[in-house]
Coordinates of C-alpha atoms and ligand atoms in Angstrom, one line a residue:
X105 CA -6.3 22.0 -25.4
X106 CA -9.0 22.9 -22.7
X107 CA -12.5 21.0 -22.4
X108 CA -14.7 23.5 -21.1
X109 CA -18.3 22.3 -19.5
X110 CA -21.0 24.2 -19.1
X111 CA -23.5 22.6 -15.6
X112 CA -26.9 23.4 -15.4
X113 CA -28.0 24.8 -18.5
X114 CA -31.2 23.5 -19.3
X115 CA -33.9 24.3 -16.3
X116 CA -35.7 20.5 -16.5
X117 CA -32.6 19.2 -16.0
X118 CA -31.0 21.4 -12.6
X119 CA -34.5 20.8 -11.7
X120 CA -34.0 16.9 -11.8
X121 CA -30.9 17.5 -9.7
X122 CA -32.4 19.3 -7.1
X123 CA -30.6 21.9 -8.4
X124 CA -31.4 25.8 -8.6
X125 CA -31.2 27.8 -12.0
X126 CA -28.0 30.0 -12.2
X127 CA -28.0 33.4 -13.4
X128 CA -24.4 33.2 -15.0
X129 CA -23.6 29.7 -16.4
X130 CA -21.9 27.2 -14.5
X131 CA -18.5 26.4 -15.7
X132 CA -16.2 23.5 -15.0
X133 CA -13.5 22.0 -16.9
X134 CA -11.7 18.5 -17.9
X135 CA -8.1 18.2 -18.7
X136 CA -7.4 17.0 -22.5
X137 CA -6.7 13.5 -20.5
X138 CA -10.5 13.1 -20.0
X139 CA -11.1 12.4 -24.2
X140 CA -12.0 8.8 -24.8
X141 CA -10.3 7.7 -27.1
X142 CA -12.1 6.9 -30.6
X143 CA -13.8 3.5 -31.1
X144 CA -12.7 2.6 -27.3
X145 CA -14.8 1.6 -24.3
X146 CA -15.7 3.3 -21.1
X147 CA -14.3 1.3 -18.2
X148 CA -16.2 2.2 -15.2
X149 CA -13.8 3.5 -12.5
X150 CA -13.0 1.9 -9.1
X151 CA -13.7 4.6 -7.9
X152 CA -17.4 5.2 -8.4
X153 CA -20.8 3.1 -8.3
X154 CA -22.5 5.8 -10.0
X155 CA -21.5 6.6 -13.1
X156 CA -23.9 9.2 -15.5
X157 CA -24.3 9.6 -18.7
X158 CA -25.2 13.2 -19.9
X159 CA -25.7 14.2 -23.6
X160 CA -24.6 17.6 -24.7
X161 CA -23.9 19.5 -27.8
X162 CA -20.2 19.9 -28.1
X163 CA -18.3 22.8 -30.1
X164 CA -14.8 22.9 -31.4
X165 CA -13.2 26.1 -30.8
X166 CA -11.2 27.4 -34.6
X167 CA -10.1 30.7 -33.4
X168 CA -7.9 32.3 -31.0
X169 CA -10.1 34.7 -28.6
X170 CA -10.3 36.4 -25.5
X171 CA -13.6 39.4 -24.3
X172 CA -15.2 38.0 -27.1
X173 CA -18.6 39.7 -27.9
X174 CA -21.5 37.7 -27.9
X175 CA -22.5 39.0 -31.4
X176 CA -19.5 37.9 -33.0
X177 CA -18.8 34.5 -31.0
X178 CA -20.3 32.7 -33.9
X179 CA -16.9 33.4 -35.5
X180 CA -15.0 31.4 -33.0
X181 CA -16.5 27.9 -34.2
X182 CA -17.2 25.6 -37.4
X183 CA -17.9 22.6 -36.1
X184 CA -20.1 21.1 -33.3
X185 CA -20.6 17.2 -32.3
X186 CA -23.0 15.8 -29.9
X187 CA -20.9 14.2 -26.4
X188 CA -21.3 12.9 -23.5
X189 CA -19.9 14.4 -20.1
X190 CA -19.4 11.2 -17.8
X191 CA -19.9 12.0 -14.4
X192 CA -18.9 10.3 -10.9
X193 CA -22.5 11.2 -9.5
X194 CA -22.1 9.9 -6.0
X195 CA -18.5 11.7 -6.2
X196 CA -20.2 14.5 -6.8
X197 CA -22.7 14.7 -4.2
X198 CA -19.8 14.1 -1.5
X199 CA -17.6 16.7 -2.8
X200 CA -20.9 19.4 -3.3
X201 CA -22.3 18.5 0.4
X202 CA -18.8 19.5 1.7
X203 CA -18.5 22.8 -0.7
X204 CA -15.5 21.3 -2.4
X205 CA -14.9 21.4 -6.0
X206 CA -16.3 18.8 -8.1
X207 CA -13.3 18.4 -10.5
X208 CA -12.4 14.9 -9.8
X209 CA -16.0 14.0 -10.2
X210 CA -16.1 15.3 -13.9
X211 CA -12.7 15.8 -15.1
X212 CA -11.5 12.1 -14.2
X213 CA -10.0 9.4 -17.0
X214 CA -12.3 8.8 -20.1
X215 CA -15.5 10.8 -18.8
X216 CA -16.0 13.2 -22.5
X217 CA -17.3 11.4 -25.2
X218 CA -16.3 13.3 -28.3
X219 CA -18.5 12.4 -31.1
X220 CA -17.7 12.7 -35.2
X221 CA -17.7 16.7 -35.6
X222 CA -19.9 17.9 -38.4
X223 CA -19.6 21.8 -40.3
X224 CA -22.5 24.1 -38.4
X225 CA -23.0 24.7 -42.1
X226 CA -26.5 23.9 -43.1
X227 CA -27.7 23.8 -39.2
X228 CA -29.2 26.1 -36.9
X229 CA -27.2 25.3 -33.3
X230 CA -29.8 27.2 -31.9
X231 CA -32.8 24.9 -32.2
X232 CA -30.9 21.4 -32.7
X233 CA -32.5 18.2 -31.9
X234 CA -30.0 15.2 -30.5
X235 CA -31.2 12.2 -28.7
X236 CA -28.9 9.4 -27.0
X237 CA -30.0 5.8 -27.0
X238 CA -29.2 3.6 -24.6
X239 CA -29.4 0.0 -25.3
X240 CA -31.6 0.7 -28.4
X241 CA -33.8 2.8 -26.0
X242 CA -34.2 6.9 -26.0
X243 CA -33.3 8.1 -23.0
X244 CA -32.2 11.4 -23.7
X245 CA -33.2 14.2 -26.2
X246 CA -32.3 17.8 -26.0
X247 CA -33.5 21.0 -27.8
X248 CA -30.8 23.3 -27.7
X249 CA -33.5 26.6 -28.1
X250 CA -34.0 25.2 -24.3
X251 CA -30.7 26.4 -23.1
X252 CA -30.6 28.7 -20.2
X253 CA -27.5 30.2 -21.4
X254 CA -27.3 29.9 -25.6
X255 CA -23.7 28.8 -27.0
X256 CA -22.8 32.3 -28.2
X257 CA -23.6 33.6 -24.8
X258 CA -21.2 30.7 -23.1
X259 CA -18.6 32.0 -25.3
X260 CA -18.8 35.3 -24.7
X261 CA -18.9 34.6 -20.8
X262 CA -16.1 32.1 -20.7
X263 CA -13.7 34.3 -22.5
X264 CA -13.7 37.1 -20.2
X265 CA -11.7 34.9 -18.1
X266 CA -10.2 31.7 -20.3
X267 CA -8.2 33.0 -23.2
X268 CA -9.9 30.4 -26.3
X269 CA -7.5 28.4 -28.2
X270 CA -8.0 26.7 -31.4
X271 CA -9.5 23.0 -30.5
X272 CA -11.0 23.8 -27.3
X273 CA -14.1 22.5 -26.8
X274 CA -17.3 23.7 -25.3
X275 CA -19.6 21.0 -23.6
X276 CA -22.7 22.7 -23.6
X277 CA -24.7 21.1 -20.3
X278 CA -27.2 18.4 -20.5
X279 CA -31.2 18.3 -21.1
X280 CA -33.2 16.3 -18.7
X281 CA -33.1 12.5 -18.7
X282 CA -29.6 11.5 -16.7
X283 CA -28.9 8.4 -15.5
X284 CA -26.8 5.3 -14.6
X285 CA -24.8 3.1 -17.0
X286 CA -24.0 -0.5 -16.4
X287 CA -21.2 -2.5 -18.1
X288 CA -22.9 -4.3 -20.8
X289 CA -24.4 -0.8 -22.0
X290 CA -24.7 0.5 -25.2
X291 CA -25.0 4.1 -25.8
X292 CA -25.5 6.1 -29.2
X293 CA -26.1 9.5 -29.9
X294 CA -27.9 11.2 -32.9
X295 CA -28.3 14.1 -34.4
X296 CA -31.6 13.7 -36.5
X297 CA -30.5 10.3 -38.2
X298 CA -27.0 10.7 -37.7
X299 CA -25.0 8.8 -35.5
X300 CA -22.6 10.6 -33.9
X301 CA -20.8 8.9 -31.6
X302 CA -21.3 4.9 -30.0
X303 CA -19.8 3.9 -26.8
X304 CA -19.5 0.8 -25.4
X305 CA -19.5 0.8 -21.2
X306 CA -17.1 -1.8 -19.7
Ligands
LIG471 MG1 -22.8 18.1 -18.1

């Protein structure tokens, strides 16, 4: 099973960053060894003082499929969660100011939160609402009709060079709003009322 991230996908957010707006998404992955486990705690790493939170839409990948056309990617997934990809910020920046990858950054121990998946059934992926509380505060909320590139489009993009297997999942890229977690922090993420997933930071 392959976690595949999608970077920069909302404009607010690359723009928070300092980042510029691709043209073809930005894709990254974590190894299967990245899933927190469920009902366990992040343990902030030794080796970073600058751990992020960022809330994305997740999908789970049900069929097998490679060149996929955008106009039937829809077929390729049933369920979606809300998630958070953990990153190693200050990681990061070292490994993008000397042009290496990021991987370790993104892909380390723990760093995707895979929240309780829910049938697409009934929702329109295209203009979901999720929020992420911290500490009983909102500090995230995402539209996903503010995507640069939409999920169908991901899929079809991704699959011209990943063959998709069932169980993959597809991170989606963050809104606006990143920032720092602390141990002692609480975060939950919601779709309307829903809770989807609730970490506690160690
Ligand atoms: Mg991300």
């Amino acid at each position: 099973m392959k976690i595949i991230c999608v970077g920069r996908n909302y404009a607010a957010h690359a723009a928070e960053l300092g980042n510029e707006v691709p043209t073809d998404p930005v894709i990254f992955l974590k190894p299967d060894s990245a899933i927190l486990p469920k009902r366990e705690p992040f343990f902030i790493p030794d080796f970073s003082d600058d751990i992020h939170y960022e809330t994305e839409m997740v999908v789970k990948i049900s069929r097998l499929g490679k060149n996929i056309d955008e106009v039937f990617a829809h077929k390729y997934y049933e369920e979606f969660t809300i998630g958070i990809d953990f990153t190693a910020r200050d990681l990061q920046n070292k490994l993008k100011e000397k042009g290496l990858p990021w991987e370790l950054s993104k892909g380390f121990d723990r760093s995707a939160v895979v929240g309780t998946f829910l049938s697409k059934q009934g929702y329109d992926l295209s203009k979901l609402h999720f929020a992420m509380k911290k500490n009983g505060i909102e500090v995230q909320n995402g539209d996903t009709s503010l995507m640069l590139h939409p999920v169908d489009k991901i899929i079809a993009y991704v699959s011209r060079f990943y063959t998709l297997k069932i169980g993959d999942l597809i991170f989606t890229g963050t809104p606006a709003g990143v920032g720092r977690v602390e141990p002692g922090d609480v975060l939950i993420g919601f779709v309307g009322e829903k809770m989807m997933f609730n970490v506690k930071i160690k």
